[in-house]
Tab-separated table of C-alpha atoms and ligand atoms in Angstrom:
chain	number	residue	atom	x	y	z
A	1	UNK	CA	51.159	59.731	92.987
A	2	UNK	CA	48.999	59.769	89.924
A	3	UNK	CA	50.820	61.259	86.999
A	4	UNK	CA	49.015	63.995	85.157
A	5	UNK	CA	49.555	64.579	81.487
A	6	UNK	CA	50.810	68.004	80.636
A	7	UNK	CA	47.424	68.912	79.232
A	8	UNK	CA	45.497	67.802	82.296
A	9	UNK	CA	47.972	69.622	84.510
A	10	UNK	CA	47.449	72.793	82.492
A	11	UNK	CA	43.700	72.447	82.783
A	12	UNK	CA	43.678	71.894	86.509
A	13	UNK	CA	46.123	74.739	87.099
A	14	UNK	CA	43.931	77.016	85.032
A	15	UNK	CA	40.881	75.806	86.928
A	16	UNK	CA	42.381	76.535	90.337
A	17	UNK	CA	43.613	79.912	89.135
A	18	UNK	CA	40.077	80.649	87.956
A	19	UNK	CA	38.735	79.501	91.326
A	20	UNK	CA	41.132	81.780	93.130
A	21	UNK	CA	40.054	84.550	90.832
A	22	UNK	CA	43.585	84.985	89.490
A	23	UNK	CA	44.781	85.369	85.953
A	24	UNK	CA	48.191	83.844	86.732
A	25	UNK	CA	49.224	80.824	88.748
A	26	UNK	CA	50.325	81.843	92.229
A	27	UNK	CA	53.525	79.857	92.147
A	28	UNK	CA	55.677	80.225	89.104
A	29	UNK	CA	58.040	77.273	88.943
A	30	UNK	CA	61.651	78.044	88.154
A	31	UNK	CA	61.601	81.371	89.902
A	32	UNK	CA	64.607	81.540	92.182
A	33	UNK	CA	63.826	82.053	95.817
A	34	UNK	CA	64.803	85.507	97.002
A	35	UNK	CA	67.576	84.040	99.141
A	36	UNK	CA	69.479	82.501	96.284
A	37	UNK	CA	69.828	85.945	94.707
A	38	UNK	CA	70.700	87.845	97.858
A	39	UNK	CA	74.047	89.511	98.643
A	40	UNK	CA	75.381	89.628	102.208
A	41	UNK	CA	74.376	92.391	104.601
A	42	UNK	CA	76.838	95.253	104.491
A	43	UNK	CA	77.995	94.423	100.952
A	44	UNK	CA	79.337	97.627	99.359
A	45	UNK	CA	77.779	98.536	96.026
A	46	UNK	CA	79.630	101.258	94.190
A	47	UNK	CA	80.737	102.882	90.961
A	48	UNK	CA	84.253	103.704	89.790
A	49	UNK	CA	85.855	106.488	87.748
A	50	UNK	CA	89.331	107.955	87.246
A	51	UNK	CA	90.506	111.569	87.303
A	52	UNK	CA	91.855	112.025	83.787
A	53	UNK	CA	88.888	110.187	82.291
A	54	UNK	CA	86.193	112.440	83.785
A	55	UNK	CA	87.549	115.709	85.196
A	56	UNK	CA	88.669	117.843	82.253
A	57	UNK	CA	89.819	121.274	83.535
A	58	UNK	CA	93.397	120.286	82.780
A	59	UNK	CA	94.875	123.704	83.539
A	60	UNK	CA	92.602	124.687	86.417
A	61	UNK	CA	93.978	125.779	89.776
A	62	UNK	CA	97.620	125.118	89.027
A	63	UNK	CA	97.449	121.643	87.488
A	64	UNK	CA	100.324	120.884	85.118
A	65	UNK	CA	100.389	118.226	82.381
A	66	UNK	CA	100.516	114.519	82.958
A	67	UNK	CA	102.002	112.056	80.476
A	68	UNK	CA	98.434	111.449	79.260
A	69	UNK	CA	97.968	115.120	78.296
A	70	UNK	CA	101.139	114.929	76.231
A	71	UNK	CA	100.278	111.556	74.716
A	72	UNK	CA	96.678	112.472	73.828
A	73	UNK	CA	97.893	115.682	72.170
A	74	UNK	CA	100.402	113.762	70.054
A	75	UNK	CA	98.872	113.140	66.620
A	76	UNK	CA	97.905	109.534	65.943
A	77	UNK	CA	97.967	108.319	69.542
A	78	UNK	CA	94.269	108.350	70.432
A	79	UNK	CA	91.117	107.664	68.447
A	80	UNK	CA	90.238	110.779	66.475
A	81	UNK	CA	92.893	112.752	68.372
A	82	UNK	CA	90.578	112.821	71.404
A	83	UNK	CA	92.006	114.217	74.651
A	84	UNK	CA	90.928	114.548	78.278
A	85	UNK	CA	90.950	118.378	78.076
A	86	UNK	CA	87.216	118.562	78.801
A	87	UNK	CA	86.077	114.941	79.223
A	88	UNK	CA	82.942	114.980	81.452
A	89	UNK	CA	83.917	118.300	83.024
A	90	UNK	CA	83.371	116.586	86.330
A	91	UNK	CA	85.852	119.045	87.828
A	92	UNK	CA	83.022	121.555	87.667
A	93	UNK	CA	80.032	119.193	87.597
A	94	UNK	CA	81.027	116.993	90.524
A	95	UNK	CA	77.930	117.882	92.536
A	96	UNK	CA	75.719	116.707	89.715
A	97	UNK	CA	77.739	113.489	89.435
A	98	UNK	CA	77.405	112.868	93.153
A	99	UNK	CA	73.644	113.321	92.749
A	100	UNK	CA	73.729	110.517	90.175
A	101	UNK	CA	75.517	108.323	92.719
A	102	UNK	CA	72.966	109.243	95.355
A	103	UNK	CA	70.083	108.329	93.033
A	104	UNK	CA	71.628	104.923	92.423
A	105	UNK	CA	71.815	104.364	96.158
A	106	UNK	CA	75.484	103.326	96.169
A	107	UNK	CA	77.362	103.030	99.438
A	108	UNK	CA	80.791	103.620	97.879
A	109	UNK	CA	82.443	105.635	95.124
A	110	UNK	CA	85.880	104.789	93.800
A	111	UNK	CA	87.507	107.934	92.437
A	112	UNK	CA	91.114	108.753	91.695
A	113	UNK	CA	93.207	111.749	92.627
A	114	UNK	CA	95.172	113.488	89.925
A	115	UNK	CA	98.813	113.505	91.006
A	116	UNK	CA	99.611	116.573	88.838
A	117	UNK	CA	96.895	118.581	90.598
A	118	UNK	CA	98.564	117.903	93.958
A	119	UNK	CA	102.210	118.020	92.836
A	120	UNK	CA	102.181	119.807	89.476
A	121	UNK	CA	105.939	119.239	89.159
A	122	UNK	CA	105.698	115.642	90.307
A	123	UNK	CA	107.305	116.193	93.653
A	124	UNK	CA	108.538	118.763	96.129
A	125	UNK	CA	105.971	121.569	96.170
A	126	UNK	CA	102.335	120.765	96.938
A	127	UNK	CA	99.517	122.755	95.328
A	128	UNK	CA	96.911	123.677	97.913
A	129	UNK	CA	94.262	124.580	95.326
A	130	UNK	CA	94.440	121.083	93.845
A	131	UNK	CA	94.063	119.493	97.245
A	132	UNK	CA	91.153	121.771	98.111
A	133	UNK	CA	89.253	120.558	95.063
A	134	UNK	CA	89.352	116.978	96.357
A	135	UNK	CA	88.361	118.135	99.831
A	136	UNK	CA	85.224	119.646	98.304
A	137	UNK	CA	84.462	116.452	96.376
A	138	UNK	CA	85.009	114.288	99.442
A	139	UNK	CA	82.888	116.546	101.633
A	140	UNK	CA	80.053	116.343	99.125
A	141	UNK	CA	80.305	112.529	99.057
A	142	UNK	CA	80.343	112.298	102.848
A	143	UNK	CA	77.409	114.690	103.146
A	144	UNK	CA	75.489	112.285	100.906
A	145	UNK	CA	76.423	109.231	102.929
A	146	UNK	CA	78.754	107.798	100.254
A	147	UNK	CA	82.093	106.300	101.344
A	148	UNK	CA	85.045	107.384	99.198
A	149	UNK	CA	87.516	104.740	97.984
A	150	UNK	CA	90.453	106.791	96.776
A	151	UNK	CA	92.926	105.619	94.132
A	152	UNK	CA	96.177	107.546	94.237
A	153	UNK	CA	97.528	106.646	90.821
A	154	UNK	CA	95.291	105.950	87.849
A	155	UNK	CA	97.888	106.576	85.107
A	156	UNK	CA	98.103	110.382	85.023
A	157	UNK	CA	101.787	110.594	85.914
A	158	UNK	CA	103.177	114.152	86.123
A	159	UNK	CA	105.051	114.862	82.895
A	160	UNK	CA	107.695	116.706	84.891
A	161	UNK	CA	109.113	113.523	86.440
A	162	UNK	CA	112.235	112.733	84.400
A	163	UNK	CA	112.080	109.331	82.709
A	164	UNK	CA	108.603	108.516	84.040
A	165	UNK	CA	108.385	104.913	85.239
A	166	UNK	CA	111.801	104.158	83.732
A	167	UNK	CA	113.240	105.988	86.690
A	168	UNK	CA	113.447	104.519	90.163
A	169	UNK	CA	113.013	107.976	91.666
A	170	UNK	CA	109.450	108.012	90.311
A	171	UNK	CA	108.584	105.220	92.764
A	172	UNK	CA	110.012	107.344	95.576
A	173	UNK	CA	108.162	110.415	94.313
A	174	UNK	CA	104.944	108.388	94.385
A	175	UNK	CA	105.543	107.488	98.021
A	176	UNK	CA	106.056	111.157	98.846
A	177	UNK	CA	102.826	112.101	97.102
A	178	UNK	CA	100.880	109.176	98.626
A	179	UNK	CA	102.052	109.986	102.153
A	180	UNK	CA	101.203	113.661	101.742
A	181	UNK	CA	97.678	112.970	100.419
A	182	UNK	CA	97.049	110.314	103.058
A	183	UNK	CA	97.968	112.750	105.821
A	184	UNK	CA	95.952	115.619	104.382
A	185	UNK	CA	92.860	113.541	103.675
A	186	UNK	CA	92.985	111.042	106.548
A	187	UNK	CA	90.035	112.744	108.230
A	188	UNK	CA	87.861	112.176	105.146
A	189	UNK	CA	89.206	108.982	103.581
A	190	UNK	CA	89.330	105.594	105.297
A	191	UNK	CA	90.244	103.486	102.262
A	192	UNK	CA	93.189	104.098	99.945
A	193	UNK	CA	94.058	102.239	96.755
A	194	UNK	CA	97.684	102.808	95.762
A	195	UNK	CA	97.861	102.111	92.028
A	196	UNK	CA	95.543	100.945	89.269
A	197	UNK	CA	96.474	98.025	86.990
A	198	UNK	CA	100.229	97.507	86.885
A	199	UNK	CA	100.252	95.924	83.435
A	200	UNK	CA	98.273	98.800	81.908
A	201	UNK	CA	100.615	101.596	82.962
A	202	UNK	CA	103.816	99.588	82.508
A	203	UNK	CA	103.383	97.162	79.611
A	204	UNK	CA	100.902	99.184	77.563
A	205	UNK	CA	102.891	102.372	78.149
A	206	UNK	CA	106.460	101.084	77.767
A	207	UNK	CA	106.279	97.773	75.844
A	208	UNK	CA	103.428	97.971	73.320
A	209	UNK	CA	103.199	101.771	73.229
A	210	UNK	CA	99.375	101.854	73.153
A	211	UNK	CA	99.183	104.009	76.284
A	212	UNK	CA	101.201	106.979	77.517
A	213	UNK	CA	104.097	107.540	77.183
A	214	UNK	CA	103.858	105.386	74.036
A	215	UNK	CA	107.255	103.668	74.202
A	216	UNK	CA	108.321	100.276	72.883
A	217	UNK	CA	111.286	99.366	75.032
A	218	UNK	CA	113.308	96.152	75.031
A	219	UNK	CA	112.564	93.449	77.609
A	220	UNK	CA	115.180	94.395	80.224
A	221	UNK	CA	113.901	97.964	80.390
A	222	UNK	CA	110.283	96.829	80.459
A	223	UNK	CA	111.028	94.567	83.413
A	224	UNK	CA	112.660	97.493	85.175
A	225	UNK	CA	109.615	99.696	84.529
A	226	UNK	CA	107.396	96.932	85.943
A	227	UNK	CA	109.625	96.710	88.993
A	228	UNK	CA	109.362	100.460	89.575
A	229	UNK	CA	105.570	100.179	89.277
A	230	UNK	CA	105.230	97.557	91.991
A	231	UNK	CA	107.894	99.286	94.073
A	232	UNK	CA	105.833	102.480	93.938
A	233	UNK	CA	102.873	100.518	95.258
A	234	UNK	CA	104.942	99.037	98.104
A	235	UNK	CA	106.560	102.306	99.138
A	236	UNK	CA	103.140	103.895	98.816
A	237	UNK	CA	101.611	101.389	101.250
A	238	UNK	CA	104.330	102.211	103.787
A	239	UNK	CA	103.847	105.959	103.335
A	240	UNK	CA	100.066	105.721	103.720
A	241	UNK	CA	100.375	103.598	106.853
A	242	UNK	CA	102.799	106.093	108.354
A	243	UNK	CA	100.542	109.066	107.613
A	244	UNK	CA	97.027	107.653	107.982
A	245	UNK	CA	97.403	104.810	110.483
A	246	UNK	CA	93.707	103.993	110.690
A	247	UNK	CA	93.067	103.850	106.930
A	248	UNK	CA	92.706	100.562	105.077
A	249	UNK	CA	95.121	100.102	102.177
A	250	UNK	CA	95.097	97.942	99.066
A	251	UNK	CA	95.656	98.170	95.331
A	252	UNK	CA	93.534	97.632	92.233
A	253	UNK	CA	94.930	95.061	89.860
A	254	UNK	CA	93.706	93.386	86.704
A	255	UNK	CA	95.419	90.046	86.844
A	256	UNK	CA	95.205	87.819	83.822
A	257	UNK	CA	92.273	85.634	84.837
A	258	UNK	CA	91.949	81.963	83.937
A	259	UNK	CA	88.837	79.825	83.750
A	260	UNK	CA	89.439	76.051	83.790
A	261	UNK	CA	87.819	74.595	80.645
A	262	UNK	CA	86.348	71.794	82.719
A	263	UNK	CA	85.665	72.266	86.397
A	264	UNK	CA	87.641	69.300	87.700
A	265	UNK	CA	90.712	68.866	89.859
A	266	UNK	CA	93.352	68.739	87.083
A	267	UNK	CA	92.054	71.740	85.187
A	268	UNK	CA	91.577	73.767	88.366
A	269	UNK	CA	95.197	73.027	89.292
A	270	UNK	CA	96.207	74.174	85.810
A	271	UNK	CA	94.278	77.425	86.323
A	272	UNK	CA	96.043	77.994	89.658
A	273	UNK	CA	99.450	77.465	88.079
A	274	UNK	CA	98.603	79.752	85.171
A	275	UNK	CA	97.371	82.479	87.535
A	276	UNK	CA	100.588	82.430	89.532
A	277	UNK	CA	102.934	82.210	86.518
A	278	UNK	CA	101.236	84.602	84.137
A	279	UNK	CA	100.964	87.302	86.798
A	280	UNK	CA	104.501	86.738	88.093
A	281	UNK	CA	105.862	90.312	87.761
A	282	UNK	CA	102.756	91.905	89.264
A	283	UNK	CA	100.186	90.320	91.555
A	284	UNK	CA	102.331	87.297	92.406
A	285	UNK	CA	105.334	89.464	93.322
A	286	UNK	CA	103.173	91.803	95.423
A	287	UNK	CA	101.300	89.093	97.314
A	288	UNK	CA	104.349	86.853	97.837
A	289	UNK	CA	106.922	89.649	98.331
A	290	UNK	CA	109.137	87.815	95.868
A	291	UNK	CA	109.396	87.199	92.140
A	292	UNK	CA	108.830	83.510	91.378
A	293	UNK	CA	112.113	81.761	90.480
A	294	UNK	CA	110.563	80.616	87.214
A	295	UNK	CA	110.069	84.274	86.181
A	296	UNK	CA	113.620	85.288	87.077
A	297	UNK	CA	115.023	82.270	85.228
A	298	UNK	CA	112.854	82.895	82.200
A	299	UNK	CA	113.949	86.533	82.000
A	300	UNK	CA	117.637	85.721	82.684
A	301	UNK	CA	119.811	88.756	81.945
A	302	UNK	CA	116.654	90.817	81.356
A	303	UNK	CA	115.384	90.293	84.906
A	304	UNK	CA	114.845	93.502	86.905
A	305	UNK	CA	117.591	94.989	89.075
A	306	UNK	CA	116.379	94.767	92.637
A	307	UNK	CA	117.825	96.807	95.495
A	308	UNK	CA	117.981	95.820	99.154
A	309	UNK	CA	114.613	96.308	100.813
A	310	UNK	CA	112.631	96.467	97.563
A	311	UNK	CA	110.910	93.099	97.902
A	312	UNK	CA	110.015	93.725	101.519
A	313	UNK	CA	108.334	96.994	100.564
A	314	UNK	CA	106.626	95.381	97.569
A	315	UNK	CA	105.259	92.626	99.790
A	316	UNK	CA	103.883	95.019	102.438
A	317	UNK	CA	100.801	93.439	104.026
A	318	UNK	CA	97.517	94.720	102.604
A	319	UNK	CA	94.061	95.095	104.088
A	320	UNK	CA	92.427	94.035	100.851
A	321	UNK	CA	93.091	93.167	97.235
A	322	UNK	CA	91.110	95.019	94.573
A	323	UNK	CA	90.427	93.148	91.359
A	324	UNK	CA	89.416	94.734	88.068
A	325	UNK	CA	87.637	92.005	86.111
A	326	UNK	CA	86.706	92.290	82.442
A	327	UNK	CA	87.605	89.255	80.322
A	328	UNK	CA	89.230	85.880	81.080
A	329	UNK	CA	91.270	83.285	79.237
A	330	UNK	CA	90.369	79.605	79.266
A	331	UNK	CA	93.031	77.160	80.345
A	332	UNK	CA	93.452	73.381	80.484
A	333	UNK	CA	95.840	70.941	82.070
A	334	UNK	CA	98.486	69.489	79.782
A	335	UNK	CA	101.653	67.397	80.034
A	336	UNK	CA	104.101	70.294	79.553
A	337	UNK	CA	106.596	71.132	82.323
A	338	UNK	CA	104.501	74.122	83.400
A	339	UNK	CA	101.394	71.935	83.479
A	340	UNK	CA	98.930	74.149	81.637
A	341	UNK	CA	98.008	75.390	78.186
A	342	UNK	CA	96.124	78.613	77.522
A	343	UNK	CA	93.361	78.014	74.996
A	344	UNK	CA	93.653	80.109	71.860
A	345	UNK	CA	90.474	82.063	71.165
A	346	UNK	CA	88.651	81.217	67.983
A	347	UNK	CA	88.279	84.173	65.643
A	348	UNK	CA	84.519	84.205	66.127
A	349	UNK	CA	84.592	84.377	69.925
A	350	UNK	CA	81.948	86.953	70.937
A	351	UNK	CA	82.870	90.227	72.568
A	352	UNK	CA	81.291	93.449	73.751
A	353	UNK	CA	81.853	96.719	71.860
A	354	UNK	CA	85.552	96.786	72.802
A	355	UNK	CA	87.094	93.768	71.057
A	356	UNK	CA	89.237	92.927	74.097
A	357	UNK	CA	86.134	92.514	76.304
A	358	UNK	CA	85.375	88.963	75.272
A	359	UNK	CA	82.392	87.516	77.070
A	360	UNK	CA	83.421	85.191	79.897
A	361	UNK	CA	81.448	85.942	83.049
A	362	UNK	CA	82.794	82.885	84.912
A	363	UNK	CA	86.038	84.872	85.020
A	364	UNK	CA	84.488	86.784	87.909
A	365	UNK	CA	84.085	83.645	90.021
A	366	UNK	CA	87.499	82.242	89.126
A	367	UNK	CA	89.345	85.531	89.641
A	368	UNK	CA	88.122	85.579	93.229
A	369	UNK	CA	88.555	81.885	93.901
A	370	UNK	CA	92.039	81.515	92.424
A	371	UNK	CA	93.398	84.659	94.097
A	372	UNK	CA	92.003	83.437	97.433
A	373	UNK	CA	93.278	79.874	96.987
A	374	UNK	CA	96.759	81.077	96.095
A	375	UNK	CA	97.228	84.036	98.443
A	376	UNK	CA	94.447	84.148	101.048
A	377	UNK	CA	93.889	87.934	101.101
A	378	UNK	CA	91.966	89.306	104.082
A	379	UNK	CA	89.341	90.816	101.829
A	380	UNK	CA	88.571	91.280	98.149
A	381	UNK	CA	86.845	94.171	96.438
A	382	UNK	CA	85.899	94.086	92.795
A	383	UNK	CA	87.331	97.511	92.023
A	384	UNK	CA	86.112	97.489	88.399
A	385	UNK	CA	83.755	95.482	86.214
A	386	UNK	CA	81.740	96.693	83.267
A	387	UNK	CA	81.723	96.916	79.501
A	388	UNK	CA	81.425	99.192	76.523
A	389	UNK	CA	78.319	99.137	74.334
A	390	UNK	CA	77.316	101.028	71.194
A	391	UNK	CA	74.819	103.142	73.068
A	392	UNK	CA	72.399	105.366	71.197
A	393	UNK	CA	69.681	107.649	72.439
A	394	UNK	CA	66.318	106.515	71.053
A	395	UNK	CA	63.786	109.064	69.786
A	396	UNK	CA	62.063	108.581	73.141
A	397	UNK	CA	65.268	109.748	74.829
A	398	UNK	CA	66.165	106.353	76.305
A	399	UNK	CA	69.320	104.219	76.154
A	400	UNK	CA	68.285	100.569	75.988
A	401	UNK	CA	71.621	98.945	76.849
A	402	UNK	CA	70.300	95.456	77.496
A	403	UNK	CA	73.648	93.947	76.448
A	404	UNK	CA	75.327	95.812	79.330
A	405	UNK	CA	72.647	94.543	81.723
A	406	UNK	CA	73.320	91.020	80.434
A	407	UNK	CA	77.074	91.438	80.951
A	408	UNK	CA	76.753	92.891	84.449
A	409	UNK	CA	74.114	90.423	85.617
A	410	UNK	CA	76.133	87.442	84.422
A	411	UNK	CA	79.226	88.707	86.241
A	412	UNK	CA	77.312	89.409	89.429
A	413	UNK	CA	75.774	85.934	89.367
A	414	UNK	CA	79.315	84.555	89.335
A	415	UNK	CA	80.403	86.918	92.075
A	416	UNK	CA	77.471	85.740	94.151
A	417	UNK	CA	78.595	82.168	93.677
A	418	UNK	CA	82.031	83.083	95.047
A	419	UNK	CA	80.440	84.783	98.057
A	420	UNK	CA	78.116	81.825	98.680
A	421	UNK	CA	81.185	79.571	98.753
A	422	UNK	CA	82.666	81.718	101.499
A	423	UNK	CA	85.242	83.881	99.707
A	424	UNK	CA	85.606	87.255	101.467
A	425	UNK	CA	84.261	89.615	98.801
A	426	UNK	CA	83.243	92.865	100.475
A	427	UNK	CA	82.171	95.099	97.618
A	428	UNK	CA	81.724	95.725	93.910
A	429	UNK	CA	82.488	98.895	91.920
A	430	UNK	CA	80.896	99.136	88.523
A	431	UNK	CA	82.999	100.660	85.741
A	432	UNK	CA	81.748	103.212	85.118
A	433	UNK	CA	79.436	105.822	86.564
A	434	UNK	CA	79.630	107.847	83.335
A	435	UNK	CA	80.721	107.548	79.729
A	436	UNK	CA	84.197	109.063	79.708
A	437	UNK	CA	87.593	109.414	78.022
A	438	UNK	CA	88.439	105.791	77.312
A	439	UNK	CA	92.221	106.294	76.959
A	440	UNK	CA	93.515	105.414	73.487
A	441	UNK	CA	89.930	104.772	72.358
A	442	UNK	CA	89.019	108.374	73.187
A	443	UNK	CA	85.263	108.935	73.267
A	444	UNK	CA	84.528	106.103	70.823
A	445	UNK	CA	83.833	103.556	73.560
A	446	UNK	CA	81.108	104.155	76.131
A	447	UNK	CA	81.396	102.333	79.482
A	448	UNK	CA	78.990	104.396	81.569
A	449	UNK	CA	75.658	103.493	83.093
A	450	UNK	CA	74.916	107.173	82.499
A	451	UNK	CA	75.069	108.414	78.937
A	452	UNK	CA	77.021	111.630	78.432
A	453	UNK	CA	76.344	113.966	75.532
A	454	UNK	CA	79.860	115.341	75.175
A	455	UNK	CA	78.602	118.487	73.407
A	456	UNK	CA	76.199	119.576	76.135
A	457	UNK	CA	77.543	117.568	79.123
A	458	UNK	CA	74.029	116.327	79.701
A	459	UNK	CA	73.918	113.043	81.645
A	460	UNK	CA	71.099	110.542	80.985
A	461	UNK	CA	70.677	107.362	83.055
A	462	UNK	CA	70.764	104.303	80.800
A	463	UNK	CA	68.583	101.238	81.342
A	464	UNK	CA	71.616	99.709	83.125
A	465	UNK	CA	71.477	102.502	85.719
A	466	UNK	CA	67.840	101.683	86.412
A	467	UNK	CA	68.772	98.008	86.709
A	468	UNK	CA	71.747	98.688	89.014
A	469	UNK	CA	69.587	100.885	91.218
A	470	UNK	CA	67.077	98.026	91.632
A	471	UNK	CA	69.853	95.551	92.459
A	472	UNK	CA	71.280	97.906	95.084
A	473	UNK	CA	67.848	98.600	96.586
A	474	UNK	CA	67.190	94.874	97.038
A	475	UNK	CA	70.805	93.954	97.776
A	476	UNK	CA	70.262	91.139	95.290
A	477	UNK	CA	70.614	90.063	91.694
A	478	UNK	CA	67.621	91.312	89.774
B	1	LIG	C1	90.720	99.622	82.825
B	1	LIG	N1	93.249	95.982	78.075
B	1	LIG	O1	91.579	99.721	81.759
B	1	LIG	C2	90.976	100.923	83.544
B	1	LIG	O2	91.267	100.806	84.897
B	1	LIG	C3	89.966	101.972	83.263
B	1	LIG	O3	90.556	103.222	83.433
B	1	LIG	C4	89.381	101.759	81.881
B	1	LIG	O4	88.580	102.794	81.449
B	1	LIG	C5	88.614	100.456	81.945
B	1	LIG	O5	89.446	99.383	82.362
B	1	LIG	C6	87.969	100.064	80.627
B	1	LIG	O6	88.935	99.882	79.641
B	1	LIG	C7	91.941	98.739	80.874
B	1	LIG	O7	93.464	96.372	76.909
B	1	LIG	C8	92.256	99.139	79.589
B	1	LIG	O8	93.385	94.768	78.424
B	1	LIG	C9	92.689	98.229	78.677
B	1	LIG	C10	92.822	96.911	79.044
B	1	LIG	C11	92.512	96.503	80.325
B	1	LIG	C12	92.066	97.425	81.233
């Protein structure tokens, strides 16, 4: 074939465009074919929220305090002393929020139920008014064709439970609550998520003290708290199965995610080892029904006290594994006995508005792949993914959060790669539908694809909402 110079090529392309009466060439090279951007049929697009972060109305209809009410009202614990007292007032504005979901075109909504609305004292006596609120929310979702994915514990532990997660009875109380809710809501809810992020409500609450209840306990007690957390999940799975036999059950976990620095056999093996070891007290224990020996040896006398039957409950078979994916670590193979080294992050490593959300979208692909390689779950849902941004309303009334679009698109491209390689990813829940109470960061960090003016409770779709709507409509990366 005769080679054309670039200039000649340009001329002839322009000439044929002119002939065809077009201003632009008909074929634009480098444009991906629609297929390479497509998601599978039936893929569930959704948004996620959590009760204490959006509902407000903390004393409505018989609700009593959770450990987060107490923590947020303790001076110095949250940014600016912010609390969830009002938050997005979604307790009253839920119909408006469901309209936002409807406008996006989502098929699923991941919400959480506030334990202290259902059992204000933690256990024993159920509060019908609290349950009725969720029945109204669920009915509104179902009427709009949106499938609810219900998390039973997203950190708002009833304050009344003595010792919180330090106490084994809290795990049993959770099972009682989970079984009760599953039975009462089985007609409306087909998917239950037991707990959200073991390390966040155990380590951040009882080891580093950043989250409620703000304790800094020694290692042995921390390991016991962790054990009670995963035990609650396991007993919860059993209670849900007994009370809502046709529901699907899983949990939402944020494992520490590793990306191999180089995509080759040795480094991938290192990433597998790191994933199993570094998540030993949580995801590994749950999906293997056993703590790895290396963890028990490492902890020695500080290892958790395990009672007969605990590990069997903890390892209860699941219908799916939910992964919350935000930011990975990079890992490489090395000659140490454990066979891997976690790369330190350079000080200048870029991050989103929250410093902990370093930018590493390949973490999405590797989270799925490594969890599947190690444990072969039946199905995976991405139960959270999203980022904070310093959103401002322009004089034109818009929120131009292109950095959030960048973050989401890059993660979805990696999720698509995992799906194309055959990993069983069934859905994706964007964190979050709305700006909300971001725990210790209060209202200083905005994660929503809808902007919330916390003075007026006005919701404004950000550019990212427009983008997500287009992706959902085409079932493709856009
Ligand atoms: C998750 N960290 O929390 C939670 O499930 C959400 O409730 C929360 O709003 C969202 O992610 C954004 O933060 C995390 O410090 C909080 O590593 C902190 C960390 C991880 C997850």
